[in-house]
Coordinates of C-alpha atoms (C1' of nucleotides) in Angstrom, one line a residue:
Chain A
M16 CA -0.3 -0.3 0.0
A17 CA 1.4 3.7 -0.9
V18 CA 2.3 5.9 1.9
K19 CA 0.4 8.6 2.3
I20 CA 2.2 12.1 2.4
R21 CA 0.7 14.4 4.7
Q22 CA 1.4 18.3 4.7
S23 CA 2.7 20.2 8.4
K24 CA 4.0 23.6 8.7
Q25 CA 7.7 22.5 9.7
R26 CA 7.8 20.8 5.8
D27 CA 6.3 23.4 4.4
A28 CA 8.3 26.0 5.9
I29 CA 11.7 24.2 5.1
L30 CA 10.4 24.0 1.7
A31 CA 9.9 27.3 1.5
I32 CA 13.2 28.7 2.8
L33 CA 15.2 26.3 0.2
R34 CA 13.0 27.7 -2.0
Q35 CA 13.7 31.8 -1.6
S36 CA 17.3 31.3 -0.6
T37 CA 20.5 30.7 -2.8
A38 CA 22.9 30.3 -0.3
H39 CA 23.2 26.5 -0.1
P40 CA 22.3 26.2 3.3
T41 CA 23.0 23.1 5.9
A42 CA 20.7 21.8 7.8
E43 CA 21.8 24.1 11.0
D44 CA 21.7 26.7 8.6
V45 CA 17.9 25.7 8.4
Y46 CA 16.9 24.8 11.5
K47 CA 18.1 28.5 12.7
Q48 CA 16.4 29.5 10.2
A49 CA 13.4 28.3 10.5
R50 CA 13.1 28.2 14.5
E51 CA 12.5 32.1 13.7
E52 CA 9.7 31.4 12.3
L53 CA 9.1 27.9 14.4
P54 CA 10.4 28.4 17.3
D55 CA 9.6 24.9 18.8
I56 CA 10.7 22.9 15.7
S57 CA 13.4 20.6 16.3
L58 CA 16.9 20.0 14.7
G59 CA 15.5 16.0 14.1
T60 CA 12.3 17.1 12.3
V61 CA 14.7 19.9 10.2
Y62 CA 16.8 16.8 8.9
R63 CA 13.7 14.0 8.6
N64 CA 12.2 16.6 6.4
L65 CA 15.5 17.4 4.3
N66 CA 15.8 13.6 4.0
F67 CA 12.0 13.5 3.0
L68 CA 12.7 16.5 0.7
A69 CA 16.0 15.6 -1.3
D70 CA 14.3 11.8 -1.7
H71 CA 11.5 12.9 -3.5
N72 CA 13.2 15.0 -5.3
L73 CA 12.2 18.8 -4.5
I74 CA 15.7 19.8 -3.3
R75 CA 19.1 18.6 -3.7
R76 CA 21.8 17.2 -2.3
V77 CA 25.1 19.3 -2.7
K78 CA 28.7 17.5 -1.1
T79 CA 31.5 20.3 -0.6
K80 CA 35.4 19.4 -0.1
D81 CA 34.4 19.7 3.7
N82 CA 32.2 16.7 5.3
T83 CA 29.3 18.4 5.6
V84 CA 26.2 18.2 3.1
H85 CA 24.1 21.1 2.1
F86 CA 20.9 21.8 0.2
D87 CA 19.6 23.3 -2.9
G88 CA 16.0 24.4 -3.6
N89 CA 16.6 24.8 -7.5
M90 CA 16.0 22.1 -9.1
T91 CA 16.1 23.9 -12.6
P92 CA 19.3 22.0 -13.8
H93 CA 22.8 23.7 -13.0
Y94 CA 26.3 23.2 -11.8
H95 CA 28.0 24.0 -9.0
F96 CA 30.9 25.9 -8.6
V97 CA 33.0 25.8 -5.1
C98 CA 35.4 28.0 -4.1
E99 CA 39.0 26.8 -2.6
N100 CA 39.8 30.1 -0.5
C101 CA 36.0 31.4 0.8
G102 CA 33.7 28.1 0.6
Q103 CA 31.1 30.2 -1.4
I104 CA 29.0 27.5 -3.3
Y105 CA 27.9 29.3 -7.0
D106 CA 25.8 28.5 -9.4
I107 CA 26.6 28.0 -13.1
F108 CA 23.4 28.2 -15.4
P109 CA 24.6 25.5 -18.7
T110 CA 24.3 28.0 -22.0
T111 CA 25.6 25.3 -24.1
D112 CA 24.3 21.4 -24.4
A113 CA 27.7 20.1 -23.1
T114 CA 25.7 18.0 -20.3
A115 CA 23.9 16.8 -22.9
K116 CA 26.5 14.9 -24.3
L117 CA 28.3 14.2 -21.1
I118 CA 25.2 12.0 -20.2
S119 CA 25.1 10.3 -24.0
E120 CA 28.4 9.7 -23.1
V121 CA 28.1 8.2 -19.9
E122 CA 24.7 6.2 -21.2
M123 CA 26.8 4.3 -24.5
T124 CA 27.9 2.1 -21.2
G125 CA 24.6 0.7 -20.6
H126 CA 23.8 2.2 -17.5
K127 CA 20.9 4.6 -17.0
V128 CA 21.5 8.2 -16.2
H129 CA 19.0 9.4 -13.3
Y130 CA 20.8 12.8 -12.6
S131 CA 24.0 14.1 -12.5
S132 CA 26.4 16.0 -10.4
I133 CA 28.5 18.6 -12.1
N134 CA 30.8 20.3 -9.4
F135 CA 33.7 22.4 -9.5
V136 CA 36.5 23.5 -7.3
G137 CA 38.6 27.0 -7.6
L138 CA 39.4 30.1 -7.2
C139 CA 35.6 32.5 -7.5
A140 CA 35.8 35.8 -9.5
E141 CA 36.2 37.6 -6.1
C142 CA 39.0 36.2 -4.1
A143 CA 40.9 36.1 -7.6
N144 CA 41.0 39.7 -7.7
T145 CA 41.8 39.9 -3.5
L146 CA 44.2 37.8 -4.1
E147 CA 46.2 39.3 -6.8
V148 CA 46.1 42.9 -5.3
Q149 CA 47.4 41.0 -2.0
E150 CA 50.3 40.0 -4.2
H151 CA 50.5 43.0 -5.8
E152 CA 51.2 44.9 -2.5
L153 CA 53.4 41.6 -1.3
K154 CA 55.5 42.9 -4.4
E155 CA 56.0 46.0 -2.9
H156 CA 57.9 46.4 0.2
Chain B
M1225 CA 60.6 26.1 5.6
A1226 CA 58.7 23.1 4.1
V1227 CA 57.6 20.5 5.5
K1228 CA 60.2 17.2 4.7
I1229 CA 57.6 14.4 3.4
R1230 CA 58.6 10.8 5.0
Q1231 CA 58.1 7.1 3.8
S1232 CA 56.3 5.0 6.6
K1233 CA 55.1 1.2 5.1
Q1234 CA 52.0 1.9 6.4
R1235 CA 51.5 5.1 3.9
D1236 CA 53.2 2.8 0.8
A1237 CA 50.6 0.0 1.4
I1238 CA 47.5 2.7 1.7
L1239 CA 48.5 4.0 -1.4
A1240 CA 49.5 0.3 -3.2
I1241 CA 45.7 -0.5 -2.1
L1242 CA 44.3 2.4 -3.7
R1243 CA 46.0 2.2 -6.6
Q1244 CA 45.8 -1.5 -7.6
S1245 CA 41.7 -0.9 -6.4
T1246 CA 39.3 -0.5 -8.9
A1247 CA 36.6 -0.7 -6.0
H1248 CA 36.2 3.1 -4.3
P1249 CA 36.9 1.6 -1.0
T1250 CA 36.4 4.0 2.2
A1251 CA 38.1 4.7 5.2
E1252 CA 37.1 1.2 6.7
D1253 CA 37.7 -0.5 3.6
V1254 CA 41.1 0.6 3.5
Y1255 CA 41.9 -0.5 7.4
K1256 CA 40.4 -3.7 6.7
Q1257 CA 42.7 -4.5 4.0
A1258 CA 45.5 -3.0 5.0
R1259 CA 46.0 -5.0 8.6
E1260 CA 46.4 -8.2 6.5
E1261 CA 49.3 -6.4 5.7
L1262 CA 50.8 -4.4 8.3
P1263 CA 48.0 -6.4 11.5
D1264 CA 48.4 -3.6 13.9
I1265 CA 48.1 -0.3 11.5
S1266 CA 45.0 1.6 13.0
L1267 CA 42.3 3.4 12.0
G1268 CA 43.6 6.9 12.7
T1269 CA 46.7 5.9 10.7
V1270 CA 44.6 5.2 8.1
Y1271 CA 42.4 8.8 7.9
R1272 CA 45.8 10.7 8.0
N1273 CA 47.1 9.1 5.5
L1274 CA 44.3 9.2 3.1
N1275 CA 43.9 12.7 4.1
F1276 CA 48.1 13.7 3.8
L1277 CA 47.7 11.4 -0.4
A1278 CA 44.2 13.6 -1.2
D1279 CA 45.8 16.8 0.0
H1280 CA 48.9 16.0 -2.3
N1281 CA 46.5 14.8 -5.5
L1282 CA 48.3 11.2 -5.0
I1283 CA 44.7 10.0 -4.6
R1284 CA 40.9 11.3 -5.5
R1285 CA 38.0 12.0 -2.9
V1286 CA 34.8 10.3 -3.8
K1287 CA 31.0 11.6 -2.4
T1288 CA 28.1 9.3 -3.0
K1289 CA 25.1 9.7 -1.2
D1290 CA 25.4 8.2 1.2
N1291 CA 27.5 9.9 4.4
T1292 CA 30.7 8.4 3.8
V1293 CA 33.6 9.4 1.5
H1294 CA 34.9 7.2 -1.0
F1295 CA 38.5 7.3 -2.2
D1296 CA 40.1 6.2 -6.2
G1297 CA 43.9 6.1 -6.5
N1298 CA 43.5 5.8 -10.5
M1299 CA 44.3 9.7 -10.9
T1300 CA 43.7 9.9 -14.8
P1301 CA 40.2 11.9 -15.7
H1302 CA 37.2 10.4 -15.7
Y1303 CA 33.5 10.3 -14.0
H1304 CA 31.8 8.4 -11.6
F1305 CA 28.2 7.3 -12.2
V1306 CA 27.1 5.4 -8.9
C1307 CA 24.4 2.8 -9.0
E1308 CA 20.9 3.8 -6.6
N1309 CA 20.1 -0.2 -7.0
C1310 CA 23.6 -1.8 -6.1
G1311 CA 25.4 1.0 -4.5
Q1312 CA 28.3 0.6 -6.4
I1313 CA 31.1 3.1 -8.3
Y1314 CA 31.7 2.9 -11.9
D1315 CA 34.5 4.5 -13.9
I1316 CA 33.7 6.1 -16.9
F1317 CA 36.4 7.3 -19.1
P1318 CA 35.7 10.4 -21.5
T1319 CA 36.1 9.5 -25.2
T1320 CA 35.1 13.3 -26.6
D1321 CA 36.3 17.1 -25.2
A1322 CA 32.8 17.3 -23.2
T1323 CA 34.3 18.4 -20.3
A1324 CA 37.0 21.0 -21.9
K1325 CA 33.8 23.1 -23.4
L1326 CA 31.8 22.3 -19.5
I1327 CA 35.1 23.6 -17.8
S1328 CA 35.6 26.9 -20.6
E1329 CA 31.5 27.4 -20.2
V1330 CA 32.2 27.6 -16.4
E1331 CA 35.1 29.7 -16.5
M1332 CA 33.2 32.5 -18.8
T1333 CA 31.7 33.5 -15.2
G1334 CA 35.3 34.7 -14.2
H1335 CA 36.1 32.1 -11.8
K1336 CA 39.0 29.7 -12.0
V1337 CA 38.5 26.0 -12.1
H1338 CA 41.0 24.4 -10.6
Y1339 CA 39.1 20.9 -11.1
S1340 CA 36.0 19.2 -11.4
S1341 CA 34.1 16.4 -9.9
I1342 CA 31.6 14.9 -11.9
N1343 CA 29.0 11.9 -10.7
F1344 CA 26.2 10.6 -12.7
V1345 CA 23.4 8.6 -10.8
G1346 CA 21.4 6.2 -12.3
L1347 CA 20.8 2.5 -12.8
C1348 CA 23.5 0.5 -13.8
A1349 CA 23.8 -1.9 -17.1
E1350 CA 23.6 -5.0 -15.0
C1351 CA 21.0 -3.7 -12.4
A1352 CA 18.2 -2.5 -15.2
N1353 CA 18.5 -5.7 -16.7
T1354 CA 18.0 -7.7 -13.5
L1355 CA 15.2 -5.8 -12.4
E1356 CA 13.3 -5.9 -16.4
V1357 CA 13.7 -9.6 -15.4
Q1358 CA 12.0 -10.1 -12.0
E1359 CA 9.2 -6.8 -13.2
H1360 CA 8.5 -9.8 -16.3
E1361 CA 8.5 -12.8 -13.7
L1362 CA 5.8 -10.3 -11.7
K1363 CA 3.9 -10.0 -15.1
E1364 CA 3.5 -13.6 -15.8
H1365 CA 1.2 -14.0 -11.8
Chain C
dG1226 C1' 69.4 14.1 16.7
dT1227 C1' 65.0 15.6 15.8
dA1228 C1' 61.3 16.0 13.2
dT1229 C1' 57.6 13.0 11.3
dT1230 C1' 54.5 9.7 11.4
dT1231 C1' 52.1 6.0 14.1
dG1232 C1' 49.4 3.8 17.7
dC1233 C1' 46.0 4.6 21.0
dA1234 C1' 42.2 6.0 22.9
dA1235 C1' 39.2 10.0 23.9
dA1236 C1' 36.6 13.1 21.9
dC1237 C1' 34.3 16.4 17.8
dG1238 C1' 30.5 17.6 15.1
dT1239 C1' 26.7 15.5 12.2
dT1240 C1' 23.5 12.6 12.1
dT1241 C1' 20.4 9.2 12.7
dT1242 C1' 16.3 6.7 15.6
dG1243 C1' 13.2 5.2 19.1
dC1244 C1' 9.9 7.0 21.6
dG1245 C1' 4.9 8.8 23.6
dG1246 C1' 2.4 12.5 22.6
dC1247 C1' 0.0 15.3 18.8
dT1248 C1' -2.3 16.6 14.2
dA1249 C1' -3.7 16.4 9.6
dC1250 C1' -7.8 14.2 6.9
Chain D
dG867 C1' -9.8 7.2 13.9
dT868 C1' -5.3 6.2 12.4
dA869 C1' -1.5 6.6 10.0
dG870 C1' 2.2 9.9 9.5
dC871 C1' 4.5 13.5 11.4
dC872 C1' 5.9 15.9 15.4
dG873 C1' 9.5 17.8 19.7
dC874 C1' 13.1 15.6 22.7
dA875 C1' 16.8 13.5 24.2
dA876 C1' 20.2 9.5 23.7
dA877 C1' 22.6 7.2 20.7
dA878 C1' 25.2 5.7 16.2
dC879 C1' 28.1 7.4 12.9
dG880 C1' 32.5 8.6 10.3
dT881 C1' 35.8 11.1 11.1
dT882 C1' 39.9 14.3 14.0
dT883 C1' 42.7 15.2 17.6
dG884 C1' 46.3 14.6 21.8
dC885 C1' 50.1 12.2 23.7
dA886 C1' 53.7 9.2 24.3
dA887 C1' 56.4 6.2 21.7
dA888 C1' 58.2 4.3 17.6
dT889 C1' 60.7 5.7 13.3
dA890 C1' 63.3 7.3 9.4
dC891 C1' 67.0 9.7 7.5

DNA sequence: GTATTTGCAAACGTTTTGCGGCTAC
DNA sequence: GTAGCCGCAAAACGTTTGCAAATAC
């Protein structure tokens, strides 16, 4: 028998937080924000709902170098760029069909791709600028 | 002053295990295998060396849906395909320049890409076959 | 000789879980 | 009324760390 899915203000609030944010919060971040609206919500509930939503493809899990999971409420296809210096996660939206080509490459092997997780790590535009300036200042001495 | 890197039989053994394997073991897996050769090796040492090797770009970290880190001793560029059914991690070796295109797409935004981590999730060829057979058997009743 | 690495065990932070009560439907 | 969800607290999990002894060079 199929499991019935029921609505709850906690789950609605968590989904709304993720839909409104582009910051890729962790479970703890979501918990803090949810408590502003629902002061009695528990961390366990936040975890349960984040897992529930991710398993039902309503949000995405994003893993970074540090060993914690971040969440993303934006379900349009995109990649993530993680800055090695500041740790920020940027959304990158495809402008070509490069991903489709990649997937057809993978499916040549007989595997069936359900979804892809494409991450880039490096130095973000902002940090690259800052570090350049610092290097320049060092050379002056 | 640069930190001197010293050899140890533990580190050599761990690197050898990863070089010889295509199974993308976890730290625990490496620990079990290393103990066959070095019964007194400790889990802490395994973690320390896996992190050391990954930070020195001698092995790769691979993140999957489950909350543990897997390691990969194959440093030639490739993607990973994770089967949702059996959990196995497959290596996929590029046959086109799709990745380069993807990276140039990302770098259009001003970010500098140091490396990429491209993962696909779905049903592997073997599991797809097995499940098809099972569905067929169900229909017969 | 000394700086790095080790084994051990305790500690850490994140995530999951068992429970009894609450709530949506 | 009942299955699903909640808050709470304890437990489990993977991983890191402090220490004194061992080791590489």
